[in-house]
Amino acid sequence: MIEKKLLKQHAKNYLPCYFEGCKQHEHCLHWLVGPHVPDTERARKCVNVLNKEIRKGNCPFFRPDSKVPMKRGFYHLYDDMPKRMGTAIRESLERHYGHTMYYKYRNGLLPITPAMQEHIAQVCRKYGWNDTPLYNYTTEEYMW
């Protein structure tokens, strides 16, 4: 179960959901954060429970309440690569994520999701690097 402290922390700027009819609501981060939205707020954006897709049970906002393996940082990604290849990969990743976000991921300030890990591996393969990308460390985190 998720700690109340963590839910309260994310309730400040996370999109809550109040759709009780959702079959997945008991295990969705959007639902779990709802009761922790500060009562001082007069108005708040939330998941539109009148949306047809959401009512059918195909919610694009669903985030499971289970932790996922995330990587953090990739200081040594380019260590064993030829310089020209490493430069091409770095430039491609920086273009894709943007300069600031690229460095936040590289420096381990933000988690690298499994989808992002796959994207980084694809970029490496595109430029001829077939080894598994190296990351600083692995953590288990929620997919907020």
PDB file of N, CA and C in Angstrom, residues 51-100:
ATOM      1  N   ASN A  51     -16.402  11.219 -19.857  1.00  0.00           N
ATOM      2  CA  ASN A  51     -15.784  10.805 -21.113  1.00  0.00           C
ATOM      3  C   ASN A  51     -16.188   9.370 -21.454  1.00  0.00           C
ATOM      4  N   LYS A  52     -16.611   9.158 -22.699  1.00  0.00           N
ATOM      5  CA  LYS A  52     -17.117   7.837 -23.125  1.00  0.00           C
ATOM      6  C   LYS A  52     -16.052   6.746 -23.006  1.00  0.00           C
ATOM      7  N   GLU A  53     -14.839   7.079 -23.401  1.00  0.00           N
ATOM      8  CA  GLU A  53     -13.755   6.089 -23.358  1.00  0.00           C
ATOM      9  C   GLU A  53     -13.484   5.653 -21.915  1.00  0.00           C
ATOM     10  N   ILE A  54     -13.489   6.607 -21.004  1.00  0.00           N
ATOM     11  CA  ILE A  54     -13.243   6.298 -19.594  1.00  0.00           C
ATOM     12  C   ILE A  54     -14.395   5.480 -19.021  1.00  0.00           C
ATOM     13  N   ARG A  55     -15.607   5.816 -19.390  1.00  0.00           N
ATOM     14  CA  ARG A  55     -16.784   5.082 -18.905  1.00  0.00           C
ATOM     15  C   ARG A  55     -16.789   3.629 -19.394  1.00  0.00           C
ATOM     16  N   LYS A  56     -16.197   3.378 -20.577  1.00  0.00           N
ATOM     17  CA  LYS A  56     -16.127   2.008 -21.116  1.00  0.00           C
ATOM     18  C   LYS A  56     -15.068   1.176 -20.410  1.00  0.00           C
ATOM     19  N   GLY A  57     -14.213   1.822 -19.627  1.00  0.00           N
ATOM     20  CA  GLY A  57     -13.149   1.100 -18.927  1.00  0.00           C
ATOM     21  C   GLY A  57     -11.812   1.158 -19.628  1.00  0.00           C
ATOM     22  N   ASN A  58     -11.702   1.988 -20.677  1.00  0.00           N
ATOM     23  CA  ASN A  58     -10.439   2.142 -21.404  1.00  0.00           C
ATOM     24  C   ASN A  58      -9.770   3.452 -21.006  1.00  0.00           C
ATOM     25  N   CYS A  59      -9.489   3.605 -19.748  1.00  0.00           N
ATOM     26  CA  CYS A  59      -8.965   4.880 -19.253  1.00  0.00           C
ATOM     27  C   CYS A  59      -7.496   5.073 -19.638  1.00  0.00           C
ATOM     28  N   PRO A  60      -7.195   6.126 -20.408  1.00  0.00           N
ATOM     29  CA  PRO A  60      -5.809   6.394 -20.783  1.00  0.00           C
ATOM     30  C   PRO A  60      -4.986   6.940 -19.616  1.00  0.00           C
ATOM     31  N   PHE A  61      -5.666   7.311 -18.534  1.00  0.00           N
ATOM     32  CA  PHE A  61      -4.967   7.865 -17.372  1.00  0.00           C
ATOM     33  C   PHE A  61      -4.577   6.806 -16.350  1.00  0.00           C
ATOM     34  N   PHE A  62      -5.044   5.578 -16.512  1.00  0.00           N
ATOM     35  CA  PHE A  62      -4.782   4.541 -15.506  1.00  0.00           C
ATOM     36  C   PHE A  62      -3.292   4.394 -15.236  1.00  0.00           C
ATOM     37  N   ARG A  63      -2.940   4.481 -13.967  1.00  0.00           N
ATOM     38  CA  ARG A  63      -1.571   4.254 -13.512  1.00  0.00           C
ATOM     39  C   ARG A  63      -1.637   3.262 -12.356  1.00  0.00           C
ATOM     40  N   PRO A  64      -1.052   2.069 -12.515  1.00  0.00           N
ATOM     41  CA  PRO A  64      -1.145   1.052 -11.466  1.00  0.00           C
ATOM     42  C   PRO A  64      -0.442   1.487 -10.178  1.00  0.00           C
ATOM     43  N   ASP A  65      -0.945   0.980  -9.066  1.00  0.00           N
ATOM     44  CA  ASP A  65      -0.368   1.316  -7.765  1.00  0.00           C
ATOM     45  C   ASP A  65       0.772   0.372  -7.380  1.00  0.00           C
ATOM     46  N   SER A  66       1.434  -0.184  -8.371  1.00  0.00           N
ATOM     47  CA  SER A  66       2.586  -1.051  -8.117  1.00  0.00           C
ATOM     48  C   SER A  66       3.854  -0.375  -8.639  1.00  0.00           C
ATOM     49  N   LYS A  67       4.946  -0.656  -7.978  1.00  0.00           N
ATOM     50  CA  LYS A  67       6.218  -0.053  -8.375  1.00  0.00           C
ATOM     51  C   LYS A  67       6.790  -0.748  -9.605  1.00  0.00           C
ATOM     52  N   VAL A  68       7.547   0.032 -10.379  1.00  0.00           N
ATOM     53  CA  VAL A  68       8.132  -0.439 -11.632  1.00  0.00           C
ATOM     54  C   VAL A  68       9.650  -0.198 -11.558  1.00  0.00           C
ATOM     55  N   PRO A  69      10.470  -1.101 -12.115  1.00  0.00           N
ATOM     56  CA  PRO A  69      11.908  -0.836 -12.107  1.00  0.00           C
ATOM     57  C   PRO A  69      12.243   0.353 -13.015  1.00  0.00           C
ATOM     58  N   MET A  70      12.899   1.329 -12.449  1.00  0.00           N
ATOM     59  CA  MET A  70      13.318   2.523 -13.186  1.00  0.00           C
ATOM     60  C   MET A  70      14.836   2.635 -13.077  1.00  0.00           C
ATOM     61  N   LYS A  71      15.412   3.202 -14.090  1.00  0.00           N
ATOM     62  CA  LYS A  71      16.853   3.469 -14.078  1.00  0.00           C
ATOM     63  C   LYS A  71      17.048   4.937 -13.733  1.00  0.00           C
ATOM     64  N   ARG A  72      18.219   5.241 -13.209  1.00  0.00           N
ATOM     65  CA  ARG A  72      18.561   6.637 -12.930  1.00  0.00           C
ATOM     66  C   ARG A  72      19.992   6.885 -13.381  1.00  0.00           C
ATOM     67  N   GLY A  73      20.127   7.946 -14.175  1.00  0.00           N
ATOM     68  CA  GLY A  73      21.437   8.401 -14.626  1.00  0.00           C
ATOM     69  C   GLY A  73      22.086   7.487 -15.649  1.00  0.00           C
ATOM     70  N   PHE A  74      22.879   8.112 -16.531  1.00  0.00           N
ATOM     71  CA  PHE A  74      23.677   7.318 -17.475  1.00  0.00           C
ATOM     72  C   PHE A  74      25.004   8.028 -17.781  1.00  0.00           C
ATOM     73  N   TYR A  75      25.744   8.307 -16.708  1.00  0.00           N
ATOM     74  CA  TYR A  75      27.059   8.938 -16.846  1.00  0.00           C
ATOM     75  C   TYR A  75      27.995   8.135 -17.741  1.00  0.00           C
ATOM     76  N   HIS A  76      27.938   6.818 -17.633  1.00  0.00           N
ATOM     77  CA  HIS A  76      28.910   5.961 -18.311  1.00  0.00           C
ATOM     78  C   HIS A  76      28.384   5.325 -19.592  1.00  0.00           C
ATOM     79  N   LEU A  77      27.265   5.820 -20.102  1.00  0.00           N
ATOM     80  CA  LEU A  77      26.675   5.268 -21.317  1.00  0.00           C
ATOM     81  C   LEU A  77      27.657   5.304 -22.488  1.00  0.00           C
ATOM     82  N   TYR A  78      28.424   6.369 -22.580  1.00  0.00           N
ATOM     83  CA  TYR A  78      29.285   6.583 -23.747  1.00  0.00           C
ATOM     84  C   TYR A  78      30.739   6.130 -23.539  1.00  0.00           C
ATOM     85  N   ASP A  79      31.069   5.621 -22.366  1.00  0.00           N
ATOM     86  CA  ASP A  79      32.465   5.304 -22.029  1.00  0.00           C
ATOM     87  C   ASP A  79      33.151   4.370 -23.028  1.00  0.00           C
ATOM     88  N   ASP A  80      32.485   3.301 -23.441  1.00  0.00           N
ATOM     89  CA  ASP A  80      33.114   2.301 -24.301  1.00  0.00           C
ATOM     90  C   ASP A  80      32.811   2.484 -25.785  1.00  0.00           C
ATOM     91  N   MET A  81      32.094   3.552 -26.124  1.00  0.00           N
ATOM     92  CA  MET A  81      31.726   3.797 -27.521  1.00  0.00           C
ATOM     93  C   MET A  81      32.789   4.612 -28.229  1.00  0.00           C
ATOM     94  N   PRO A  82      32.916   4.412 -29.538  1.00  0.00           N
ATOM     95  CA  PRO A  82      33.759   5.332 -30.310  1.00  0.00           C
ATOM     96  C   PRO A  82      33.179   6.749 -30.170  1.00  0.00           C
ATOM     97  N   LYS A  83      34.042   7.751 -30.129  1.00  0.00           N
ATOM     98  CA  LYS A  83      33.610   9.126 -29.875  1.00  0.00           C
ATOM     99  C   LYS A  83      32.537   9.594 -30.857  1.00  0.00           C
ATOM    100  N   ARG A  84      32.727   9.321 -32.131  1.00  0.00           N
ATOM    101  CA  ARG A  84      31.774   9.777 -33.146  1.00  0.00           C
ATOM    102  C   ARG A  84      30.387   9.159 -32.913  1.00  0.00           C
ATOM    103  N   MET A  85      30.354   7.882 -32.546  1.00  0.00           N
ATOM    104  CA  MET A  85      29.089   7.197 -32.281  1.00  0.00           C
ATOM    105  C   MET A  85      28.423   7.772 -31.032  1.00  0.00           C
ATOM    106  N   GLY A  86      29.193   7.963 -29.983  1.00  0.00           N
ATOM    107  CA  GLY A  86      28.672   8.529 -28.737  1.00  0.00           C
ATOM    108  C   GLY A  86      28.105   9.919 -28.946  1.00  0.00           C
ATOM    109  N   THR A  87      28.777  10.726 -29.740  1.00  0.00           N
ATOM    110  CA  THR A  87      28.299  12.083 -30.030  1.00  0.00           C
ATOM    111  C   THR A  87      26.973  12.034 -30.777  1.00  0.00           C
ATOM    112  N   ALA A  88      26.860  11.158 -31.759  1.00  0.00           N
ATOM    113  CA  ALA A  88      25.620  11.034 -32.537  1.00  0.00           C
ATOM    114  C   ALA A  88      24.460  10.580 -31.645  1.00  0.00           C
ATOM    115  N   ILE A  89      24.719   9.628 -30.767  1.00  0.00           N
ATOM    116  CA  ILE A  89      23.673   9.132 -29.861  1.00  0.00           C
ATOM    117  C   ILE A  89      23.264  10.233 -28.891  1.00  0.00           C
ATOM    118  N   ARG A  90      24.237  10.919 -28.308  1.00  0.00           N
ATOM    119  CA  ARG A  90      23.939  12.001 -27.365  1.00  0.00           C
ATOM    120  C   ARG A  90      23.106  13.089 -28.025  1.00  0.00           C
ATOM    121  N   GLU A  91      23.493  13.488 -29.234  1.00  0.00           N
ATOM    122  CA  GLU A  91      22.753  14.545 -29.950  1.00  0.00           C
ATOM    123  C   GLU A  91      21.324  14.097 -30.254  1.00  0.00           C
ATOM    124  N   SER A  92      21.151  12.840 -30.630  1.00  0.00           N
ATOM    125  CA  SER A  92      19.814  12.320 -30.924  1.00  0.00           C
ATOM    126  C   SER A  92      18.939  12.311 -29.663  1.00  0.00           C
ATOM    127  N   LEU A  93      19.497  11.846 -28.562  1.00  0.00           N
ATOM    128  CA  LEU A  93      18.741  11.818 -27.308  1.00  0.00           C
ATOM    129  C   LEU A  93      18.437  13.233 -26.814  1.00  0.00           C
ATOM    130  N   GLU A  94      19.392  14.122 -26.961  1.00  0.00           N
ATOM    131  CA  GLU A  94      19.187  15.503 -26.520  1.00  0.00           C
ATOM    132  C   GLU A  94      18.111  16.195 -27.364  1.00  0.00           C
ATOM    133  N   ARG A  95      18.093  15.921 -28.657  1.00  0.00           N
ATOM    134  CA  ARG A  95      17.038  16.471 -29.523  1.00  0.00           C
ATOM    135  C   ARG A  95      15.668  15.937 -29.112  1.00  0.00           C
ATOM    136  N   HIS A  96      15.613  14.640 -28.811  1.00  0.00           N
ATOM    137  CA  HIS A  96      14.344  14.002 -28.467  1.00  0.00           C
ATOM    138  C   HIS A  96      13.781  14.499 -27.130  1.00  0.00           C
ATOM    139  N   TYR A  97      14.617  14.547 -26.098  1.00  0.00           N
ATOM    140  CA  TYR A  97      14.155  14.910 -24.756  1.00  0.00           C
ATOM    141  C   TYR A  97      14.294  16.396 -24.446  1.00  0.00           C
ATOM    142  N   GLY A  98      15.032  17.118 -25.255  1.00  0.00           N
ATOM    143  CA  GLY A  98      15.300  18.523 -24.965  1.00  0.00           C
ATOM    144  C   GLY A  98      16.542  18.621 -24.090  1.00  0.00           C
ATOM    145  N   HIS A  99      17.253  19.729 -24.206  1.00  0.00           N
ATOM    146  CA  HIS A  99      18.533  19.906 -23.518  1.00  0.00           C
ATOM    147  C   HIS A  99      18.403  19.722 -21.996  1.00  0.00           C
ATOM    148  N   THR A 100      17.484  20.460 -21.388  1.00  0.00           N
ATOM    149  CA  THR A 100      17.348  20.426 -19.929  1.00  0.00           C
ATOM    150  C   THR A 100      16.927  19.057 -19.428  1.00  0.00           C
TER     151      THR A 100
END
